[in-house]
């Protein structure tokens, strides 16, 4: 059992704290947000993540996991490892904003015990680890980079059963010490330099985002050429070098990572005089994907959205999360409102933001009531079980756009028009 502190209790920090405590370590989670800490100390999760509250309850009872908003308590716990999991949001230029990270590092430099390791899990530009080491001015404290590859919605599983664990360090023996924390996890583990580890995270996210942009472009091409996109992607994915996962078309990729990390990677490349034209094109293709979804809704409304009522099912950036950061659904809703539409939105978990012209419905059927067009923008499984007959009867004009390809074909028999992103699956 090692003594570990986790600084910053957002998605990554919280799941890291829970994951390490589940591995048998004594973990103290720190966040400056007192209300978050008090919620967590009561075993309640500030984020929606399946299995999180159950795990919190067990670990808090076992006393392996505690939370605090007092940095002195972190110092008193004499952690051998301090995981830094603070946000690195995008600034105006597209680069990652490291203000919080830098200030946290200065604070930690005053309390980190001798021989402890500062493990950076926040996604940071290449070279940040080295800069933080200088900022620390502590020769007796080491730096390591240990990027997180969890996906929201499946975070608990991703932390317990990762595809791989990467630890970067530039001092001998440090990466090995961090990897010992994960002894209980059976997966490939690699030791790299800090710089490689930092770049692995960005390269992986940018590659996945690029893959999805390609898939979305192929979906559009399939629609225009009357090919069946499901068959095209199935046939493509059967090539082992391509694979079948992460191949689902949609109205664009969003969330708190891909949009920010692709822009940050382009910015890193620009800084060092390198070019990443493929990533830049993937970003542009992603904008086009949500524009196409808006265009489909405009067409279903007869070419003019002014004073039309659009029902939206799903505002989260993907299913199984309450996160709406950089959600394609919200981008699309924004555009619909600009076109003069009124929007009624429903999401099983995520909050619908307060905005003029946008109202929150308490069920899928309520959202559809009186609507001219219904758009499915997040792939929540409950939507595929809603009765097409009941829904379309409640609508004024029953035009339906399925941007996630989740509604059964039977909708075609009930909707006045039924359009599926990427074209029909028949
Ligand atoms: C992503 C990465 O998948 C994680 O590996 C990484 O750790 C994380 O970012 C991060 O940097 O913290 P996440 O943002 O939670 O995870 O969500 P994804 O499941 O990757 O989905 C991102 C977007 O792609 C969503 O809008 C989703 O709807 C879309 N998507 C995903 C598709 O349109 N099709 C797919 O087949 C998969």
Short mmCIF file of C-alpha atoms and ligand atoms in Angstrom, two decimals:
data_model
loop_
_atom_site.label_atom_id
_atom_site.label_comp_id
_atom_site.label_asym_id
_atom_site.label_seq_id
_atom_site.Cartn_x
_atom_site.Cartn_y
_atom_site.Cartn_z
CA UNK A 1 0.00 0.00 0.00
CA UNK A 2 1.40 3.38 -1.05
CA UNK A 3 0.35 6.83 0.09
CA UNK A 4 -1.06 8.77 -2.85
CA UNK A 5 -2.52 12.27 -3.22
CA UNK A 6 -4.68 13.17 -6.22
CA UNK A 7 -4.94 16.90 -6.93
CA UNK A 8 -7.98 18.01 -8.96
CA UNK A 9 -11.16 15.93 -8.73
CA UNK A 10 -12.71 16.31 -12.18
CA UNK A 11 -13.45 13.26 -14.38
CA UNK A 12 -9.82 12.20 -14.60
CA UNK A 13 -8.83 12.99 -11.00
CA UNK A 14 -11.83 11.33 -9.44
CA UNK A 15 -11.56 8.13 -11.46
CA UNK A 16 -7.80 8.04 -10.84
CA UNK A 17 -8.35 8.42 -7.08
CA UNK A 18 -10.99 5.68 -7.08
CA UNK A 19 -8.90 3.41 -9.34
CA UNK A 20 -5.78 3.72 -7.16
CA UNK A 21 -7.77 3.17 -3.96
CA UNK A 22 -9.31 0.06 -5.54
CA UNK A 23 -5.79 -1.19 -6.16
CA UNK A 24 -5.27 -1.04 -2.37
CA UNK A 25 -3.44 2.29 -2.01
CA UNK A 26 -4.24 4.92 0.59
CA UNK A 27 -5.56 7.84 -1.44
CA UNK A 28 -6.32 11.43 -0.45
CA UNK A 29 -8.19 13.42 -3.09
CA UNK A 30 -7.73 17.21 -3.01
CA UNK A 31 -9.81 19.88 -4.71
CA UNK A 32 -10.22 23.58 -3.93
CA UNK A 33 -13.99 23.27 -4.44
CA UNK A 34 -15.30 22.74 -0.88
CA UNK A 35 -18.81 21.75 -2.01
CA UNK A 36 -17.40 19.05 -4.30
CA UNK A 37 -15.24 17.71 -1.48
CA UNK A 38 -18.18 17.62 0.92
CA UNK A 39 -20.35 15.80 -1.67
CA UNK A 40 -17.60 13.25 -2.30
CA UNK A 41 -16.95 12.73 1.41
CA UNK A 42 -20.63 11.72 1.66
CA UNK A 43 -20.06 9.15 -1.09
CA UNK A 44 -21.94 11.19 -3.72
CA UNK A 45 -20.46 11.73 -7.17
CA UNK A 46 -20.53 15.23 -8.71
CA UNK A 47 -20.46 13.58 -12.17
CA UNK A 48 -22.63 10.90 -13.70
CA UNK A 49 -20.47 7.84 -14.23
CA UNK A 50 -21.79 4.31 -13.98
CA UNK A 51 -20.49 2.45 -10.90
CA UNK A 52 -18.86 5.56 -9.40
CA UNK A 53 -21.08 6.01 -6.34
CA UNK A 54 -20.99 2.32 -5.50
CA UNK A 55 -17.18 2.36 -5.57
CA UNK A 56 -17.02 5.61 -3.59
CA UNK A 57 -19.19 4.15 -0.81
CA UNK A 58 -17.07 1.01 -0.46
CA UNK A 59 -13.73 2.84 -0.56
CA UNK A 60 -14.76 5.58 1.87
CA UNK A 61 -15.98 2.89 4.31
CA UNK A 62 -12.66 1.04 3.98
CA UNK A 63 -10.88 4.34 4.80
CA UNK A 64 -8.65 3.89 1.75
CA UNK A 65 -10.15 6.97 0.11
CA UNK A 66 -10.56 10.39 1.70
CA UNK A 67 -11.16 13.87 0.34
CA UNK A 68 -10.05 17.31 1.45
CA UNK A 69 -9.97 20.92 0.33
CA UNK A 70 -7.08 21.78 2.68
CA UNK A 71 -3.63 21.57 1.10
CA UNK A 72 -2.06 21.21 4.59
CA UNK A 73 -3.87 17.88 4.93
CA UNK A 74 -2.19 16.73 1.72
CA UNK A 75 1.16 17.71 3.24
CA UNK A 76 0.33 15.86 6.50
CA UNK A 77 -0.51 12.66 4.59
CA UNK A 78 3.15 12.58 3.34
CA UNK A 79 2.27 11.21 -0.10
CA UNK A 80 4.92 9.29 -1.99
CA UNK A 81 3.02 10.02 -5.22
CA UNK A 82 1.12 13.21 -6.06
CA UNK A 83 -1.09 12.85 -9.14
CA UNK A 84 -1.86 16.17 -10.81
CA UNK A 85 -5.20 16.03 -12.63
CA UNK A 86 -6.19 19.68 -13.05
CA UNK A 87 -7.91 21.03 -16.16
CA UNK A 88 -5.87 22.36 -19.10
CA UNK A 89 -8.60 24.18 -21.06
CA UNK A 90 -8.14 25.66 -24.52
CA UNK A 91 -7.16 29.32 -24.65
CA UNK A 92 -8.10 31.78 -27.41
CA UNK A 93 -5.16 30.77 -29.62
CA UNK A 94 -6.11 27.07 -29.43
CA UNK A 95 -3.19 26.23 -27.13
CA UNK A 96 -3.66 24.50 -23.76
CA UNK A 97 -3.97 26.97 -20.90
CA UNK A 98 -1.57 25.92 -18.14
CA UNK A 99 -2.33 28.66 -15.59
CA UNK A 100 -3.96 26.32 -13.06
CA UNK A 101 -1.35 23.61 -13.60
CA UNK A 102 1.50 26.05 -13.00
CA UNK A 103 -0.03 27.48 -9.86
CA UNK A 104 -0.82 24.00 -8.46
CA UNK A 105 2.76 22.91 -9.15
CA UNK A 106 4.14 25.91 -7.25
CA UNK A 107 1.87 25.07 -4.32
CA UNK A 108 2.90 21.42 -4.38
CA UNK A 109 6.55 22.31 -4.54
CA UNK A 110 6.19 23.74 -1.03
CA UNK A 111 4.68 20.56 0.44
CA UNK A 112 5.96 17.59 -1.60
CA UNK A 113 7.97 15.21 0.64
CA UNK A 114 11.57 14.38 -0.27
CA UNK A 115 11.82 11.58 -2.84
CA UNK A 116 8.15 11.92 -3.79
CA UNK A 117 7.02 11.86 -7.43
CA UNK A 118 4.75 14.43 -9.06
CA UNK A 119 2.79 12.44 -11.62
CA UNK A 120 1.12 14.60 -14.28
CA UNK A 121 -2.11 13.08 -15.62
CA UNK A 122 -3.47 16.34 -17.04
CA UNK A 123 -3.13 16.47 -20.84
CA UNK A 124 -0.24 18.89 -21.36
CA UNK A 125 1.82 20.15 -24.32
CA UNK A 126 5.08 18.36 -25.00
CA UNK A 127 7.81 19.86 -22.85
CA UNK A 128 5.52 20.82 -19.95
CA UNK A 129 6.97 18.18 -17.61
CA UNK A 130 10.43 19.65 -18.03
CA UNK A 131 9.11 23.20 -17.45
CA UNK A 132 7.24 22.07 -14.32
CA UNK A 133 10.38 20.41 -12.99
CA UNK A 134 12.18 23.76 -13.30
CA UNK A 135 9.24 25.57 -11.69
CA UNK A 136 9.35 23.16 -8.73
CA UNK A 137 13.02 23.95 -7.98
CA UNK A 138 13.19 20.73 -5.97
CA UNK A 139 16.02 18.37 -6.90
CA UNK A 140 14.68 15.88 -4.34
CA UNK A 141 11.22 15.61 -6.00
CA UNK A 142 10.78 13.81 -9.34
CA UNK A 143 8.46 14.38 -12.30
CA UNK A 144 6.59 11.74 -14.25
CA UNK A 145 3.94 11.80 -16.95
CA UNK A 146 1.17 9.20 -16.84
CA UNK A 147 -1.54 10.12 -19.38
CA UNK A 148 -5.09 8.93 -18.87
CA UNK A 149 -6.91 7.18 -21.70
CA UNK A 150 -10.32 6.76 -20.07
CA UNK A 151 -13.53 7.57 -21.90
CA UNK A 152 -16.39 9.28 -20.13
CA UNK A 153 -19.28 6.89 -19.69
CA UNK A 154 -17.00 3.85 -19.38
CA UNK A 155 -14.41 5.50 -17.14
CA UNK A 156 -14.58 3.00 -14.27
CA UNK A 157 -13.98 0.08 -16.61
CA UNK A 158 -11.30 1.90 -18.61
CA UNK A 159 -9.35 2.65 -15.42
CA UNK A 160 -9.56 -0.93 -14.15
CA UNK A 161 -8.95 -2.58 -17.53
CA UNK A 162 -6.89 -0.19 -19.68
CA UNK A 163 -5.45 -1.18 -23.08
CA UNK A 164 -2.08 0.01 -21.83
CA UNK A 165 -0.39 2.12 -19.16
CA UNK A 166 2.21 4.66 -20.23
CA UNK A 167 4.62 6.27 -17.78
CA UNK A 168 7.21 8.80 -18.87
CA UNK A 169 10.10 9.94 -16.68
CA UNK A 170 13.53 11.41 -17.33
CA UNK A 171 15.22 10.25 -14.09
CA UNK A 172 16.27 6.62 -13.67
CA UNK A 173 13.96 4.38 -11.65
CA UNK A 174 11.10 6.91 -11.46
CA UNK A 175 8.84 5.39 -14.16
CA UNK A 176 9.33 1.95 -12.59
CA UNK A 177 8.22 3.27 -9.21
CA UNK A 178 5.04 4.73 -10.73
CA UNK A 179 4.33 1.49 -12.61
CA UNK A 180 4.55 -0.44 -9.32
CA UNK A 181 1.36 1.35 -8.29
CA UNK A 182 -0.41 -0.49 -11.11
CA UNK A 183 0.95 -3.94 -10.29
CA UNK A 184 -2.61 -5.19 -9.78
CA UNK A 185 -3.54 -4.39 -13.39
CA UNK A 186 -2.79 -6.89 -16.10
CA UNK A 187 -2.09 -4.95 -19.33
CA UNK A 188 0.90 -3.86 -21.42
CA UNK A 189 2.92 -1.20 -19.60
CA UNK A 190 5.56 0.99 -21.17
CA UNK A 191 8.24 3.29 -19.82
CA UNK A 192 9.08 6.28 -22.01
CA UNK A 193 10.64 9.72 -21.71
CA UNK A 194 8.37 12.47 -20.32
CA UNK A 195 8.18 14.07 -23.78
CA UNK A 196 7.12 10.83 -25.52
CA UNK A 197 4.50 10.16 -22.90
CA UNK A 198 3.08 13.68 -23.27
CA UNK A 199 2.93 13.31 -27.05
CA UNK A 200 1.40 9.80 -26.94
CA UNK A 201 -1.75 11.23 -25.35
CA UNK A 202 -2.21 13.97 -27.96
CA UNK A 203 -1.27 11.70 -30.85
CA UNK A 204 -3.78 9.04 -29.74
CA UNK A 205 -6.64 11.53 -29.35
CA UNK A 206 -5.86 13.31 -32.62
CA UNK A 207 -5.65 9.99 -34.46
CA UNK A 208 -9.03 8.87 -33.08
CA UNK A 209 -10.60 12.23 -33.94
CA UNK A 210 -9.14 12.00 -37.47
CA UNK A 211 -10.56 8.49 -37.83
CA UNK A 212 -14.02 9.75 -36.88
CA UNK A 213 -13.79 12.69 -39.29
CA UNK A 214 -12.95 10.20 -42.03
CA UNK A 215 -15.87 7.99 -41.01
CA UNK A 216 -18.24 10.98 -41.06
CA UNK A 217 -17.00 12.00 -44.51
CA UNK A 218 -17.49 8.43 -45.77
CA UNK A 219 -21.03 8.50 -44.30
CA UNK A 220 -21.80 11.59 -46.35
CA UNK A 221 -20.31 10.03 -49.46
CA UNK A 222 -22.31 6.83 -48.87
CA UNK A 223 -25.51 8.84 -48.64
CA UNK A 224 -24.77 10.70 -51.87
CA UNK A 225 -23.78 7.55 -53.77
CA UNK A 226 -26.63 5.40 -52.33
CA UNK A 227 -24.11 3.04 -50.75
CA UNK A 228 -25.04 1.53 -47.40
CA UNK A 229 -22.65 3.10 -44.87
CA UNK A 230 -23.12 0.27 -42.33
CA UNK A 231 -21.99 -2.21 -44.95
CA UNK A 232 -19.12 0.03 -46.05
CA UNK A 233 -17.82 0.44 -42.48
CA UNK A 234 -18.36 -3.21 -41.63
CA UNK A 235 -16.36 -4.26 -44.67
CA UNK A 236 -13.65 -1.71 -43.88
CA UNK A 237 -13.45 -2.69 -40.21
CA UNK A 238 -12.96 -6.38 -41.01
CA UNK A 239 -9.44 -5.52 -42.09
CA UNK A 240 -7.57 -6.22 -38.85
CA UNK A 241 -5.35 -3.22 -39.47
CA UNK A 242 -8.45 -1.01 -39.38
CA UNK A 243 -10.67 -2.76 -36.80
CA UNK A 244 -14.36 -2.31 -36.07
CA UNK A 245 -14.40 -0.09 -32.98
CA UNK A 246 -14.65 3.70 -33.11
CA UNK A 247 -16.21 3.60 -36.53
CA UNK A 248 -19.68 4.97 -35.88
CA UNK A 249 -20.73 8.02 -37.90
CA UNK A 250 -22.42 10.91 -36.11
CA UNK A 251 -23.04 14.66 -36.19
CA UNK A 252 -19.39 15.36 -35.29
CA UNK A 253 -17.06 14.45 -32.43
CA UNK A 254 -17.20 16.51 -29.27
CA UNK A 255 -16.55 16.36 -25.55
CA UNK A 256 -13.94 17.87 -23.33
CA UNK A 257 -10.98 16.17 -25.06
CA UNK A 258 -10.97 15.74 -28.85
CA UNK A 259 -11.87 19.35 -29.79
CA UNK A 260 -9.41 20.83 -27.28
CA UNK A 261 -6.61 18.31 -27.86
CA UNK A 262 -6.67 18.47 -31.67
CA UNK A 263 -6.40 22.29 -31.53
CA UNK A 264 -3.65 22.09 -28.90
CA UNK A 265 -1.68 19.60 -31.01
CA UNK A 266 -1.88 21.88 -34.06
CA UNK A 267 -0.71 24.73 -31.85
CA UNK A 268 2.21 22.65 -30.49
CA UNK A 269 3.21 21.78 -34.06
CA UNK A 270 3.05 25.44 -35.13
CA UNK A 271 5.25 26.44 -32.20
CA UNK A 272 8.04 24.10 -33.27
CA UNK A 273 7.64 24.80 -37.01
CA UNK A 274 6.00 21.45 -37.90
CA UNK A 275 2.80 20.92 -39.85
CA UNK A 276 -0.18 18.70 -39.11
CA UNK A 277 -2.39 19.23 -42.18
CA UNK A 278 -4.33 16.00 -41.58
CA UNK A 279 -5.36 17.08 -38.08
CA UNK A 280 -6.29 20.56 -39.35
CA UNK A 281 -8.45 18.98 -42.04
CA UNK A 282 -10.06 16.65 -39.47
CA UNK A 283 -11.04 19.73 -37.43
CA UNK A 284 -12.56 21.39 -40.51
CA UNK A 285 -14.33 18.15 -41.46
CA UNK A 286 -15.83 18.02 -37.97
CA UNK A 287 -17.30 21.50 -38.37
CA UNK A 288 -18.77 20.39 -41.70
CA UNK A 289 -20.32 17.31 -40.06
CA UNK A 290 -22.42 19.39 -37.65
CA UNK A 291 -23.25 21.89 -40.44
CA UNK A 292 -24.60 18.97 -42.50
CA UNK A 293 -26.80 17.89 -39.60
CA UNK A 294 -28.23 21.42 -39.36
CA UNK A 295 -28.82 21.45 -43.13
CA UNK A 296 -30.70 18.14 -42.95
CA UNK A 297 -33.03 19.56 -40.30
CA UNK A 298 -33.59 22.75 -42.33
CA UNK A 299 -34.52 20.62 -45.36
CA UNK A 300 -36.91 18.49 -43.31
CA UNK A 301 -38.59 21.70 -42.14
CA UNK A 302 -39.25 22.62 -45.77
CA UNK A 303 -36.23 24.89 -46.20
CA UNK A 304 -37.12 27.46 -43.56
CA UNK A 305 -36.83 27.04 -39.82
CA UNK A 306 -38.33 30.35 -38.71
CA UNK A 307 -40.94 29.68 -36.02
CA UNK A 308 -40.69 25.95 -36.60
CA UNK A 309 -40.62 23.72 -33.53
CA UNK A 310 -37.72 21.26 -33.49
CA UNK A 311 -37.66 18.43 -30.96
CA UNK A 312 -34.16 17.30 -29.97
CA UNK A 313 -33.47 13.99 -28.28
CA UNK A 314 -30.08 14.08 -26.55
CA UNK A 315 -27.83 17.00 -25.62
CA UNK A 316 -24.86 15.12 -24.07
CA UNK A 317 -21.79 14.83 -26.33
CA UNK A 318 -22.32 11.07 -26.36
CA UNK A 319 -24.47 8.53 -24.52
CA UNK A 320 -23.87 7.44 -20.90
CA UNK A 321 -22.52 10.79 -19.74
CA UNK A 322 -24.00 14.01 -18.36
CA UNK A 323 -21.22 16.02 -20.01
CA UNK A 324 -22.30 18.66 -22.52
CA UNK A 325 -18.90 20.31 -23.01
CA UNK A 326 -18.31 20.86 -26.73
CA UNK A 327 -21.35 18.72 -27.45
CA UNK A 328 -22.23 18.53 -31.17
CA UNK A 329 -25.91 18.54 -30.07
CA UNK A 330 -25.51 21.95 -28.44
CA UNK A 331 -23.68 23.33 -31.48
CA UNK A 332 -26.54 22.13 -33.68
CA UNK A 333 -29.20 23.55 -31.32
CA UNK A 334 -27.36 26.89 -31.36
CA UNK A 335 -27.51 26.94 -35.17
CA UNK A 336 -31.21 25.95 -35.19
CA UNK A 337 -32.01 28.84 -32.85
CA UNK A 338 -30.06 31.21 -35.14
CA UNK A 339 -32.22 29.98 -38.03
CA UNK A 340 -35.28 31.12 -36.04
CA UNK A 341 -36.42 27.73 -34.75
CA UNK A 342 -37.83 27.03 -31.31
CA UNK A 343 -36.28 23.93 -29.73
CA UNK A 344 -37.66 21.46 -27.19
CA UNK A 345 -34.88 19.22 -25.92
CA UNK A 346 -34.82 16.11 -23.79
CA UNK A 347 -31.84 14.21 -22.37
CA UNK A 348 -32.11 11.34 -19.87
CA UNK A 349 -29.19 12.62 -17.75
CA UNK A 350 -27.53 15.78 -19.10
CA UNK A 351 -28.88 19.24 -18.29
CA UNK A 352 -30.37 21.32 -21.06
CA UNK A 353 -28.80 24.80 -20.85
CA UNK A 354 -31.06 27.77 -20.24
CA UNK A 355 -31.35 29.80 -23.41
CA UNK A 356 -34.03 31.86 -25.16
CA UNK A 357 -35.94 29.68 -27.58
CA UNK A 358 -34.72 26.45 -25.97
CA UNK A 359 -36.83 24.58 -23.45
CA UNK A 360 -36.21 21.43 -21.47
CA UNK A 361 -38.65 18.54 -21.72
CA UNK A 362 -39.04 15.84 -19.11
CA UNK A 363 -39.47 12.97 -21.57
CA UNK A 364 -38.79 12.07 -25.18
CA UNK A 365 -42.52 12.16 -25.95
CA UNK A 366 -42.99 15.54 -24.30
CA UNK A 367 -40.18 16.98 -26.42
CA UNK A 368 -41.80 15.64 -29.60
CA UNK A 369 -45.22 17.13 -28.80
CA UNK A 370 -46.24 19.67 -31.46
CA UNK A 371 -42.86 19.48 -33.22
CA UNK A 372 -42.34 19.95 -36.95
CA UNK A 373 -39.08 18.03 -36.97
CA UNK A 374 -37.54 15.56 -34.51
CA UNK A 375 -33.73 15.22 -34.44
CA UNK A 376 -31.88 12.48 -32.56
CA UNK A 377 -28.50 13.95 -31.63
CA UNK A 378 -27.17 11.64 -28.86
CA UNK A 379 -27.21 7.85 -29.07
CA UNK A 380 -28.98 7.11 -25.74
CA UNK A 381 -30.31 3.52 -25.95
CA UNK A 382 -33.72 4.59 -24.56
CA UNK A 383 -34.47 6.52 -27.77
CA UNK A 384 -34.48 3.39 -29.93
CA UNK A 385 -37.22 1.92 -27.72
CA UNK A 386 -39.64 4.87 -28.00
CA UNK A 387 -42.75 4.04 -30.05
CA UNK A 388 -42.58 5.67 -33.51
CA UNK A 389 -46.38 5.51 -33.72
CA UNK A 390 -46.93 7.36 -30.44
CA UNK A 391 -44.19 9.90 -31.17
CA UNK A 392 -45.29 10.82 -34.67
CA UNK A 393 -48.94 11.15 -33.57
CA UNK A 394 -47.86 13.78 -31.04
CA UNK A 395 -45.90 15.76 -33.63
CA UNK A 396 -47.37 18.48 -35.83
CA UNK A 397 -45.48 17.37 -38.89
CA UNK A 398 -43.64 14.13 -38.30
CA UNK A 399 -40.33 14.64 -40.10
CA UNK A 400 -37.54 12.76 -38.34
CA UNK A 401 -33.74 13.04 -38.60
CA UNK A 402 -31.67 10.33 -36.94
CA UNK A 403 -28.13 11.73 -36.69
CA UNK A 404 -26.92 8.73 -34.65
CA UNK A 405 -28.38 5.88 -36.72
CA UNK A 406 -30.11 4.31 -33.71
CA UNK A 407 -33.83 4.33 -34.61
CA UNK A 408 -35.29 1.13 -36.04
CA UNK A 409 -36.35 1.08 -39.71
CA UNK A 410 -40.01 0.84 -38.58
CA UNK A 411 -39.90 4.63 -38.07
CA UNK A 412 -40.03 4.96 -41.84
CA UNK A 413 -43.63 3.66 -41.80
CA UNK A 414 -44.80 6.35 -39.38
CA UNK A 415 -42.78 9.49 -40.10
CA UNK A 416 -43.86 11.87 -42.86
CA UNK A 417 -40.17 11.93 -43.83
CA UNK A 418 -37.43 9.83 -42.25
CA UNK A 419 -33.83 10.80 -42.84
CA UNK A 420 -30.84 8.98 -41.39
CA UNK A 421 -27.35 10.51 -41.27
CA UNK A 422 -25.26 8.60 -43.81
CA UNK A 423 -28.35 7.37 -45.64
CA UNK A 424 -30.81 4.53 -45.28
CA UNK A 425 -29.62 1.25 -43.80
CA UNK A 426 -31.92 -0.71 -46.14
C1 LIG B 1 -11.63 10.51 -25.47
C2 LIG B 1 -10.75 9.30 -25.79
O1 LIG B 1 -11.54 8.29 -26.43
C3 LIG B 1 -10.12 8.73 -24.53
O2 LIG B 1 -9.25 7.66 -24.87
C4 LIG B 1 -9.32 9.86 -23.84
O3 LIG B 1 -8.75 9.40 -22.63
C5 LIG B 1 -10.27 11.02 -23.53
O4 LIG B 1 -10.84 11.49 -24.76
C6 LIG B 1 -9.46 12.11 -22.86
O5 LIG B 1 -8.59 12.69 -23.52
O6 LIG B 1 -9.62 12.30 -21.65
P1 LIG B 1 -14.10 10.87 -24.47
O7 LIG B 1 -13.92 12.32 -24.83
O8 LIG B 1 -14.63 10.51 -23.14
O9 LIG B 1 -12.72 10.07 -24.64
O10 LIG B 1 -15.14 10.28 -25.53
P2 LIG B 1 -15.10 9.31 -26.81
O11 LIG B 1 -15.79 8.06 -26.47
O12 LIG B 1 -13.75 9.21 -27.37
O13 LIG B 1 -16.02 10.14 -27.80
C7 LIG B 1 -15.62 11.40 -28.34
C8 LIG B 1 -16.59 11.84 -29.41
O14 LIG B 1 -16.53 10.97 -30.54
C9 LIG B 1 -18.06 11.86 -28.96
O15 LIG B 1 -18.69 13.01 -29.44
C10 LIG B 1 -18.64 10.60 -29.58
O16 LIG B 1 -20.02 10.67 -29.84
C11 LIG B 1 -17.83 10.53 -30.87
N1 LIG B 1 -17.77 9.14 -31.43
C12 LIG B 1 -17.09 8.18 -30.77
C13 LIG B 1 -18.39 8.87 -32.64
O17 LIG B 1 -19.00 9.78 -33.26
N2 LIG B 1 -18.29 7.61 -33.15
C14 LIG B 1 -17.62 6.63 -32.52
O18 LIG B 1 -17.56 5.50 -33.08
C15 LIG B 1 -17.01 6.91 -31.30
#
